[in-house]
mmCIF file of C-alpha atoms in Angstrom:
data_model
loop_
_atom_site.group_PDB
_atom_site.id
_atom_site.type_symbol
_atom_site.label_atom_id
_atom_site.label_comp_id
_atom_site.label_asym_id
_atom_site.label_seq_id
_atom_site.Cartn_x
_atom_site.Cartn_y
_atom_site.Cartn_z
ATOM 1 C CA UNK A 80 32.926 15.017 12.655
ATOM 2 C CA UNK A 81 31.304 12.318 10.484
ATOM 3 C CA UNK A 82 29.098 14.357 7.580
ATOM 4 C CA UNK A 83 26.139 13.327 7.846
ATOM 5 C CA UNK A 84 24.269 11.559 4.788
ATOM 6 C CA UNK A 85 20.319 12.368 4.130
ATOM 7 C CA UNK A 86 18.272 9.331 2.687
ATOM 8 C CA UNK A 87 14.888 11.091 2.067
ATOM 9 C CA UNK A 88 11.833 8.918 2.115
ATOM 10 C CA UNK A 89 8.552 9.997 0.920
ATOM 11 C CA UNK A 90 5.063 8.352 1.253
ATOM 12 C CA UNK A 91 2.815 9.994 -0.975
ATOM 13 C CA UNK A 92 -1.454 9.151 0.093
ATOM 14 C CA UNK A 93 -4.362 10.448 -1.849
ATOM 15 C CA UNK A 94 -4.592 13.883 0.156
ATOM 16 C CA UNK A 95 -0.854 14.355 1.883
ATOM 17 C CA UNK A 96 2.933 13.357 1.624
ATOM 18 C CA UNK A 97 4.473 12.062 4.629
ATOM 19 C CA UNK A 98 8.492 11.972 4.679
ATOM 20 C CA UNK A 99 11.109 11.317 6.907
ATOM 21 C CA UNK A 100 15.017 11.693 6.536
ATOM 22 C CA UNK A 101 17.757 9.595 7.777
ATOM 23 C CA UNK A 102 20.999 9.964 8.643
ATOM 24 C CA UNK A 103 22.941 6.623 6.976
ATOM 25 C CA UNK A 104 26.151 7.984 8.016
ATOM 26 C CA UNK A 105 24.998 7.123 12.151
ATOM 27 C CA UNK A 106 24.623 4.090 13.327
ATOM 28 C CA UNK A 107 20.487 2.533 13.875
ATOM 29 C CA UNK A 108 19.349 5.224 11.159
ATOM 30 C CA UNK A 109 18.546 7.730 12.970
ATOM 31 C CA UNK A 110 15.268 10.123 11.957
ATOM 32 C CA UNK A 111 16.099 13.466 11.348
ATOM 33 C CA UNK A 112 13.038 14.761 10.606
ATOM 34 C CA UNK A 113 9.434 13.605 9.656
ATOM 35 C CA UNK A 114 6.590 15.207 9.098
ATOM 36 C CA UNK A 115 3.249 15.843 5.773
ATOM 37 C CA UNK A 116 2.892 18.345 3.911
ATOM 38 C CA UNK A 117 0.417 18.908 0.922
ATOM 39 C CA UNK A 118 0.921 16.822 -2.277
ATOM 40 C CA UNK A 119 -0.801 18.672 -4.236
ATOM 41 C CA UNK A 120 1.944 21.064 -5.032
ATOM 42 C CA UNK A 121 4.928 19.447 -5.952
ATOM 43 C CA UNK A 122 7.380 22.787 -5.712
ATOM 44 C CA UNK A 123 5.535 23.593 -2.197
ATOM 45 C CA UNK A 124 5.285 20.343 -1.141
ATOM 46 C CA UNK A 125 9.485 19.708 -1.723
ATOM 47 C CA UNK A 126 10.139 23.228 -0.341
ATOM 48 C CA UNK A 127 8.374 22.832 3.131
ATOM 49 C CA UNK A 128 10.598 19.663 3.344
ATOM 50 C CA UNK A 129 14.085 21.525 2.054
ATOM 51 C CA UNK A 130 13.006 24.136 4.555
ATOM 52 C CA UNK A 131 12.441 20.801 7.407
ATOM 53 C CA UNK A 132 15.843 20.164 6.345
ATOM 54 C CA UNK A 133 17.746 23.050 7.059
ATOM 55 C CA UNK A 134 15.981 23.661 10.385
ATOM 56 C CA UNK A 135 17.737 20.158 11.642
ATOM 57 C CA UNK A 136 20.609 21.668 10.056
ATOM 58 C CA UNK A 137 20.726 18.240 7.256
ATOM 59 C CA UNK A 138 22.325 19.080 3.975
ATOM 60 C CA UNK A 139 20.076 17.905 0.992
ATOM 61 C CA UNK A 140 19.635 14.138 -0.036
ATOM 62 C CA UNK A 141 22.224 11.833 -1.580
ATOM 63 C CA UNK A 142 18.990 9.608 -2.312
ATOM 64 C CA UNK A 143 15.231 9.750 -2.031
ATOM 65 C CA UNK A 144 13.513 6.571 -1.217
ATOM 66 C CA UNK A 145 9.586 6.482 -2.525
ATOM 67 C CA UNK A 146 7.064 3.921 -1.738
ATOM 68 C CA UNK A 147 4.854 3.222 -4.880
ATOM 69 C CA UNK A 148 1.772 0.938 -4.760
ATOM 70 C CA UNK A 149 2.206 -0.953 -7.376
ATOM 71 C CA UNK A 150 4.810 -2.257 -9.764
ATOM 72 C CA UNK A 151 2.531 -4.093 -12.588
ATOM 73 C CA UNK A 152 4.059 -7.178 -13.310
ATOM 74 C CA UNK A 153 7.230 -6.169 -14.542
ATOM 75 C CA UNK A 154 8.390 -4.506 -11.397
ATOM 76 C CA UNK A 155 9.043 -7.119 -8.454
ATOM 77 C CA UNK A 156 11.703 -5.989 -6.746
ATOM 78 C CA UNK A 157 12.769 -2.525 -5.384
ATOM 79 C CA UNK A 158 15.247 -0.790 -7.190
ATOM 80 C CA UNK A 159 16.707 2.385 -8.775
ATOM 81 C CA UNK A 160 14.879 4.154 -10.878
ATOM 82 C CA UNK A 161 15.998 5.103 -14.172
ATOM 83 C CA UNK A 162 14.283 5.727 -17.530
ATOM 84 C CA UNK A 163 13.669 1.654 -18.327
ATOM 85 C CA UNK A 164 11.985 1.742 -14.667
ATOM 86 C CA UNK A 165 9.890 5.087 -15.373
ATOM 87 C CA UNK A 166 8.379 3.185 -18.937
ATOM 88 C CA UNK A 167 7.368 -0.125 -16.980
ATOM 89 C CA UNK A 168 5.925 2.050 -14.068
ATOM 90 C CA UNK A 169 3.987 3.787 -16.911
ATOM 91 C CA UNK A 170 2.603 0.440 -18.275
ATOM 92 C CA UNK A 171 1.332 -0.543 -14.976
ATOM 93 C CA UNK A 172 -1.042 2.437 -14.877
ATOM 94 C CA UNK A 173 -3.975 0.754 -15.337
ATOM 95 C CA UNK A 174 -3.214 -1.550 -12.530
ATOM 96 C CA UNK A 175 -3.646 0.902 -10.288
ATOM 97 C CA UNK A 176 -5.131 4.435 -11.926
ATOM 98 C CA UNK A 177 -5.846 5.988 -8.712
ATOM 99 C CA UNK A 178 -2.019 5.363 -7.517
ATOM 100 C CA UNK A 179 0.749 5.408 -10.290
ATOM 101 C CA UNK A 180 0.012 8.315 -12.249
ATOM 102 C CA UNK A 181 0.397 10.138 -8.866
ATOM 103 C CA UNK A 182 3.718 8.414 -7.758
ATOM 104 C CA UNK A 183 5.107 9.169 -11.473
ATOM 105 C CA UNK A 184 4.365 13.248 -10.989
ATOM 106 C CA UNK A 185 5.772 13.078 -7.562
ATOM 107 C CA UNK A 186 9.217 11.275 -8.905
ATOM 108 C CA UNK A 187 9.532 13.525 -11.552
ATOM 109 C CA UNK A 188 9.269 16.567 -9.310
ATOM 110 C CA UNK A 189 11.530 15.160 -6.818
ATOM 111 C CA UNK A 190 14.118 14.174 -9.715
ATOM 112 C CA UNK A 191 13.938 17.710 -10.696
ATOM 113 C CA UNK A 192 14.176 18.947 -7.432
ATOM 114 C CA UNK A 193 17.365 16.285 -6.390
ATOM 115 C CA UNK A 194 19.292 16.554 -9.747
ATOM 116 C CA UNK A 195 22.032 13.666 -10.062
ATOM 117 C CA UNK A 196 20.446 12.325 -6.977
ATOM 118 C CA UNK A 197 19.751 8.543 -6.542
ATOM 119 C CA UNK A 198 15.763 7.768 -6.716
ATOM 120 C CA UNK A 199 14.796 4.352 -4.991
ATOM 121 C CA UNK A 200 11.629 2.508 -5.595
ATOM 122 C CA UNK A 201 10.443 0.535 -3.187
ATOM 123 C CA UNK A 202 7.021 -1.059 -4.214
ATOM 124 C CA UNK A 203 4.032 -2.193 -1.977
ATOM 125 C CA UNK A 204 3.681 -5.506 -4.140
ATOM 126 C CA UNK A 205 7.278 -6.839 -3.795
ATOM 127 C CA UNK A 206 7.251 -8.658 -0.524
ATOM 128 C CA UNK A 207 4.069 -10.823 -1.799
ATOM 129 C CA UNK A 208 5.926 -11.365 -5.135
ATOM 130 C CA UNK A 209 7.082 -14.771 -4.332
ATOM 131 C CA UNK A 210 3.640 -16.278 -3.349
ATOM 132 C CA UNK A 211 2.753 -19.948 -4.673
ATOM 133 C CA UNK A 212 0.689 -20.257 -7.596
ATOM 134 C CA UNK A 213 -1.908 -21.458 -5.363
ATOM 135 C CA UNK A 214 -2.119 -17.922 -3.299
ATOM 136 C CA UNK A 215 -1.391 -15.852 -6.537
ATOM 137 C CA UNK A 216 -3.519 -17.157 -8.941
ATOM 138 C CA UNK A 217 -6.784 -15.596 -9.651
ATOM 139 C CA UNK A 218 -10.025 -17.760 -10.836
ATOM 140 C CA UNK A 219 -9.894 -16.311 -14.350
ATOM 141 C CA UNK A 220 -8.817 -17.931 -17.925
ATOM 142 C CA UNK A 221 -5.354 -18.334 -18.917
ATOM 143 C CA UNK A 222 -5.300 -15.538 -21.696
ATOM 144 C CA UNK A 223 -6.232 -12.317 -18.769
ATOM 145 C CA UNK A 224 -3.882 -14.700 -16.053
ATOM 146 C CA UNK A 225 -1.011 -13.829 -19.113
ATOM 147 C CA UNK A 226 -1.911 -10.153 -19.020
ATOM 148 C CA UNK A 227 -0.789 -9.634 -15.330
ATOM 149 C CA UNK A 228 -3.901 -10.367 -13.859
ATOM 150 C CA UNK A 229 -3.201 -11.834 -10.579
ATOM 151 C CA UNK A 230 -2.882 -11.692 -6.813
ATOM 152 C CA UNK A 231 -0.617 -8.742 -6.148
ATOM 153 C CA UNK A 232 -0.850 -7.929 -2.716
ATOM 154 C CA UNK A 233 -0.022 -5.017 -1.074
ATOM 155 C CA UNK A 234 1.159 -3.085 2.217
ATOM 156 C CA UNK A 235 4.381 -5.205 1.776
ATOM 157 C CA UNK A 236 6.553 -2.487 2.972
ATOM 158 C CA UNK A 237 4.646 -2.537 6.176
ATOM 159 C CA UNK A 238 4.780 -6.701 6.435
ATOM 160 C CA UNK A 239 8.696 -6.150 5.376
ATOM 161 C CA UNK A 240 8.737 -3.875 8.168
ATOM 162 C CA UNK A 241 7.015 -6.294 11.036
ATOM 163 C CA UNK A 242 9.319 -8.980 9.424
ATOM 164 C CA UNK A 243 12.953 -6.838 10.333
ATOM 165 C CA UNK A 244 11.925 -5.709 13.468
ATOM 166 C CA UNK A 245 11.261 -9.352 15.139
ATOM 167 C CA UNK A 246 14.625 -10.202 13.773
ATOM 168 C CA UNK A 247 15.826 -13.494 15.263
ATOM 169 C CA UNK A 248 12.759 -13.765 17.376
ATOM 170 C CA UNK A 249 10.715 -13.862 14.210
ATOM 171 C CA UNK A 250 8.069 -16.647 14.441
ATOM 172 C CA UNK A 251 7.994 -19.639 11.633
ATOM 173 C CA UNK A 252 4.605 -19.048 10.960
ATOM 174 C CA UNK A 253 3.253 -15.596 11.393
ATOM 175 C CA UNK A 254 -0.205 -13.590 10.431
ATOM 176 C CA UNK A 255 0.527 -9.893 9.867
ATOM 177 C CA UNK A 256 -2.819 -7.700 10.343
ATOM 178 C CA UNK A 257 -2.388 -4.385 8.903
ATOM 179 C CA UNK A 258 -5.058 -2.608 9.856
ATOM 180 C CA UNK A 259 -6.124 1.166 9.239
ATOM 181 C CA UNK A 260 -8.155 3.006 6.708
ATOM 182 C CA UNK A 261 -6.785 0.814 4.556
ATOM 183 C CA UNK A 262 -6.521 -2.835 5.811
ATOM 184 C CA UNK A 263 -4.875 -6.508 4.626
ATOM 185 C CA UNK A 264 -3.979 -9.921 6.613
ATOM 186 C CA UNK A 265 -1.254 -11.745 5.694
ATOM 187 C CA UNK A 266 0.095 -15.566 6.498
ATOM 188 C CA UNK A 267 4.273 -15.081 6.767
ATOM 189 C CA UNK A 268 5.810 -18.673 6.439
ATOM 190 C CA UNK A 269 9.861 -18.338 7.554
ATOM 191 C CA UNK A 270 9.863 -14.314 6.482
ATOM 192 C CA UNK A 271 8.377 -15.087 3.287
ATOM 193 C CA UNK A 272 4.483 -14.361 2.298
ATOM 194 C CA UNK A 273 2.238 -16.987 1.219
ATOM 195 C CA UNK A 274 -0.910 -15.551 1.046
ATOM 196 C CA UNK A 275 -2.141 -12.149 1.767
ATOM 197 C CA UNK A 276 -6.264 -11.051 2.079
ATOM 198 C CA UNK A 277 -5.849 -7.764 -1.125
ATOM 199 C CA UNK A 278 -5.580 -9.117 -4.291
ATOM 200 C CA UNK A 279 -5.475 -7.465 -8.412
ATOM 201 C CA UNK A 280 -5.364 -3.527 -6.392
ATOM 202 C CA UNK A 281 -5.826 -2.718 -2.754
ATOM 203 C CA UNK A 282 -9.550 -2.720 -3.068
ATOM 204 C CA UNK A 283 -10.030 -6.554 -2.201
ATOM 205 C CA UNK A 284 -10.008 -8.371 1.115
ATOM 206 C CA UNK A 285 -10.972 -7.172 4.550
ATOM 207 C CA UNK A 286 -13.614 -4.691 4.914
ATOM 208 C CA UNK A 287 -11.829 -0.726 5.187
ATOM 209 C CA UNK A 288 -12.863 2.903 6.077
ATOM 210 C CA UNK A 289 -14.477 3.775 2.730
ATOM 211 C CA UNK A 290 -13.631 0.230 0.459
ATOM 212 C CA UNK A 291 -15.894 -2.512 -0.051
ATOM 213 C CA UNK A 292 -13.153 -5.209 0.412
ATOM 214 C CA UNK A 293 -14.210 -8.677 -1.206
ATOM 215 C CA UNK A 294 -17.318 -8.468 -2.686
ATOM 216 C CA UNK A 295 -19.921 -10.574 -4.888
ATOM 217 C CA UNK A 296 -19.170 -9.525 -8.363
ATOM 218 C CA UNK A 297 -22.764 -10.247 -9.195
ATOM 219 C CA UNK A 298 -23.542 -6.979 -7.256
ATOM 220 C CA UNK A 299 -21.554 -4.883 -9.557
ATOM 221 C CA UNK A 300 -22.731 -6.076 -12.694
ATOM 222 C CA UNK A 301 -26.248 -5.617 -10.531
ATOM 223 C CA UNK A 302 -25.581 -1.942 -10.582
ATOM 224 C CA UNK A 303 -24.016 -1.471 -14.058
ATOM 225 C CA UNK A 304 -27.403 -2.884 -15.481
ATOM 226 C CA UNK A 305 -29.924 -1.623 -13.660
ATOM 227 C CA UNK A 306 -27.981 1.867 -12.266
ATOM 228 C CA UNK A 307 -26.155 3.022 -15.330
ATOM 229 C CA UNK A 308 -22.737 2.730 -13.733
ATOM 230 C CA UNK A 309 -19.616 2.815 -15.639
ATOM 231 C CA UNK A 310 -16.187 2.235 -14.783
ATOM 232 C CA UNK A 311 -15.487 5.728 -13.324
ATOM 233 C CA UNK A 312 -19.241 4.976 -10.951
ATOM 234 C CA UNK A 313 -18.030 1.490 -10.160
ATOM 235 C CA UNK A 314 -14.428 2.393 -9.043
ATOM 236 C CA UNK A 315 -15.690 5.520 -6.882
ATOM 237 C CA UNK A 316 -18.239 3.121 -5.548
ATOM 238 C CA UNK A 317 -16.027 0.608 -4.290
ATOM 239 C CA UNK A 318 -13.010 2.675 -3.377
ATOM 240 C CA UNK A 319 -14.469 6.056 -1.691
ATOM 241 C CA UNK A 320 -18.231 5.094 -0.714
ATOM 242 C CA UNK A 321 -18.228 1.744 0.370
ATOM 243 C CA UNK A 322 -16.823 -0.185 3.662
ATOM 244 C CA UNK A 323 -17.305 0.892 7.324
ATOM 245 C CA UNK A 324 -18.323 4.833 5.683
ATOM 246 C CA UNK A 325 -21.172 3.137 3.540
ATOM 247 C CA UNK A 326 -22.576 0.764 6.204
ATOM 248 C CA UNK A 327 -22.428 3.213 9.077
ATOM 249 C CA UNK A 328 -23.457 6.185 6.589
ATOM 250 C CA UNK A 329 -21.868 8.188 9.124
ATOM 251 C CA UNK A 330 -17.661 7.968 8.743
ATOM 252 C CA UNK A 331 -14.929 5.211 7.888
ATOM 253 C CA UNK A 332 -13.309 6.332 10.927
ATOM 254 C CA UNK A 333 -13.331 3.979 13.314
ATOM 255 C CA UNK A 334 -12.855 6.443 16.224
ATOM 256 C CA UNK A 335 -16.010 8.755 14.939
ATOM 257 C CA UNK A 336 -17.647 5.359 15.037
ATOM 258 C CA UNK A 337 -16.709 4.326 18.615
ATOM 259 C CA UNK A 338 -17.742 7.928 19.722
ATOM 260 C CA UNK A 339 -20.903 7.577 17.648
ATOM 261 C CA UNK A 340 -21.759 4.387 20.069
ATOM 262 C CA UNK A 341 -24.559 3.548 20.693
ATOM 263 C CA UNK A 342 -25.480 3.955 17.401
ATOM 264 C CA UNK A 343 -27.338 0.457 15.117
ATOM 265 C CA UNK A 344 -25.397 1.762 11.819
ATOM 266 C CA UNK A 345 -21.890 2.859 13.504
ATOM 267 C CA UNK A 346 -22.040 -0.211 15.636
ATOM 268 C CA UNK A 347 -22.179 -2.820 12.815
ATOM 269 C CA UNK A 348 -19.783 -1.349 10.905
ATOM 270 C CA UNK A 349 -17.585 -1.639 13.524
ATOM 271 C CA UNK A 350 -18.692 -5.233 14.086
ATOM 272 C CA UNK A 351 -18.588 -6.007 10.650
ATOM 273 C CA UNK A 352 -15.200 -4.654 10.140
ATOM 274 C CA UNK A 353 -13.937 -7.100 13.252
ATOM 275 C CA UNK A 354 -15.933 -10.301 11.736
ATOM 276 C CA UNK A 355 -14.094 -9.045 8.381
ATOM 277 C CA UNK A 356 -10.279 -9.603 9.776
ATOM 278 C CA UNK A 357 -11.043 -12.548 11.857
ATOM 279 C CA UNK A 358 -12.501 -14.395 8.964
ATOM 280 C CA UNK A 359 -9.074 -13.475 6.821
ATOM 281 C CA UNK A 360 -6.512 -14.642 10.064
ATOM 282 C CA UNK A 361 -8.337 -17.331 10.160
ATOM 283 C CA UNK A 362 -7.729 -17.953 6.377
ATOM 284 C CA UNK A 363 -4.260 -17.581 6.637
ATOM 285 C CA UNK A 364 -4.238 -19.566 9.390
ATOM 286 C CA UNK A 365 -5.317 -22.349 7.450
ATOM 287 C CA UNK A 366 -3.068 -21.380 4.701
ATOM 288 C CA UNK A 367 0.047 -22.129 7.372
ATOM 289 C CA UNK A 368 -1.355 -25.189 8.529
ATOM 290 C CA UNK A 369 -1.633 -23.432 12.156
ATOM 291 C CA UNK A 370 0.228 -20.518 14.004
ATOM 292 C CA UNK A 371 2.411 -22.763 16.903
#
């Protein structure tokens, strides 16, 4: 009997950590298991998933794959971590606050955890890393374009994803909607991205559940003047309060919206939302030059 060979793979969100295992000694990858426990404890969070383990009856990991927002600009392709990795992850902090300190915690637990065990980073920002100037650079002088401040992109894993699966069948041209509580377009010229709707963090672009998506910068500066926000106000403004939750005053969710129909506020969030994404495929549709 072939011994079976547990890739772990853990996708760590603001309130839980999903994971799966596969077997990479059988063929098509199987799943062993999946399932989400709570991130907020490391140890109890790793030993619910040791304990999902040993119910399928899979040994432990030989590696332990972990999706990471963002890489900063130093990180642009996936790869094994080791301690040259760890210091550029820690650099790109401020790129994403709300995102990398987490993702650091959670590797460190999981290298404790794993000893002598491969640890695989696979960031959200690699598949867009190859995006013409013209997608990629930001409005901004040259001196804070040198500093890393550019069009990212993000849910590249997912587009990655979309990509493999239509294999051969896998259209020229191609506009990958992502859409959830947190929500991008994307234009996909021959596998490769070319322009995507997110841009400097995973705040920009289409209207989401609770995040403004693009917004007139003016309005900001609005409320730093005249409200007294600060950074801290600004980013839990535009990332927690804001989108489909701050239009409907009533949820991000677009189900709680649908059941909240008829409702003015729940309806045109909902209708907003749809304008939102249409606007951006139609974007990238002009950034392919057309979709046939």
């Amino acid at each position: 009997m072939i011994q079976r060979r547990i890739a772990l793979v853990l996708n760590s969100g603001s309130s839980s950590l999903k994971f799966a295992a596969f077997d990479l000694a059988a063929p098509d990858l199987p799943a062993i298991v999946t399932g989400q426990v709570d991130p907020a404890d490391g140890d109890a969070a790793f030993a619910a998933i040791d304990a999902a383990l040993a119910k399928a009856g899979a040994p432990s990991p030989i590696a332990v794959g972990h999706r990471i927002v963002h890489g900063g600009p130093q990180l642009l392709r996936h790869c094994q971590i080791d301690a040259e990795v760890i210091a550029k992850l820690e650099q790109a902090e401020p790129f994403a606050p709300l995102h990398v300190p987490a993702a650091l915690a959670l590797l460190a637990t999981a290298t404790a955890r794993y000893p002598g065990r491969a640890q695989i980073a696979c960031f959200d920002t690699v598949f867009h890393a190859g995006m013409p100037d013209i997608a990629r650079t930001l409005p901004i002088p040259r001196a804070q374009r040198a500093a890393g401040l550019h069009r990212y992109g993000f849910h590249g894993l997912s587009c990655e994803s979309v990509v493999h699966q239509l294999g051969p069948n896998l259209p020229a041209r191609l506009v990958i909607a992502h859409l959830g509580n947190g929500a991008s377009v994307t234009a996909v010229r021959e596998g490769r991205s070319i322009d995507t709707s997110m841009g400097l963090t995973p705040s920009g672009g289409v209207i989401m559940g609770t995040r403004t998506g693009d917004i007139d910068p003016g309005v900001l500066i609005h409320l730093m003047r005249t409200g007294g926000y600060g950074p801290a106000e600004i980013e839990q403004l535009i990332d927690k309060e804001a989108g489909m939750l701050g239009i409907s005053g009533r949820s991000g969710d677009m189900r709680v919206l649908h059941d909240a129909s008829p409702d003015a506020d729940a309806d045109l969030a909902v209708a907003m939302f749809c304008r939102s994404v249409a606007k951006q495929i139609a974007a990238m549709m002009t950034a392919l030059g057309a979709l046939t």
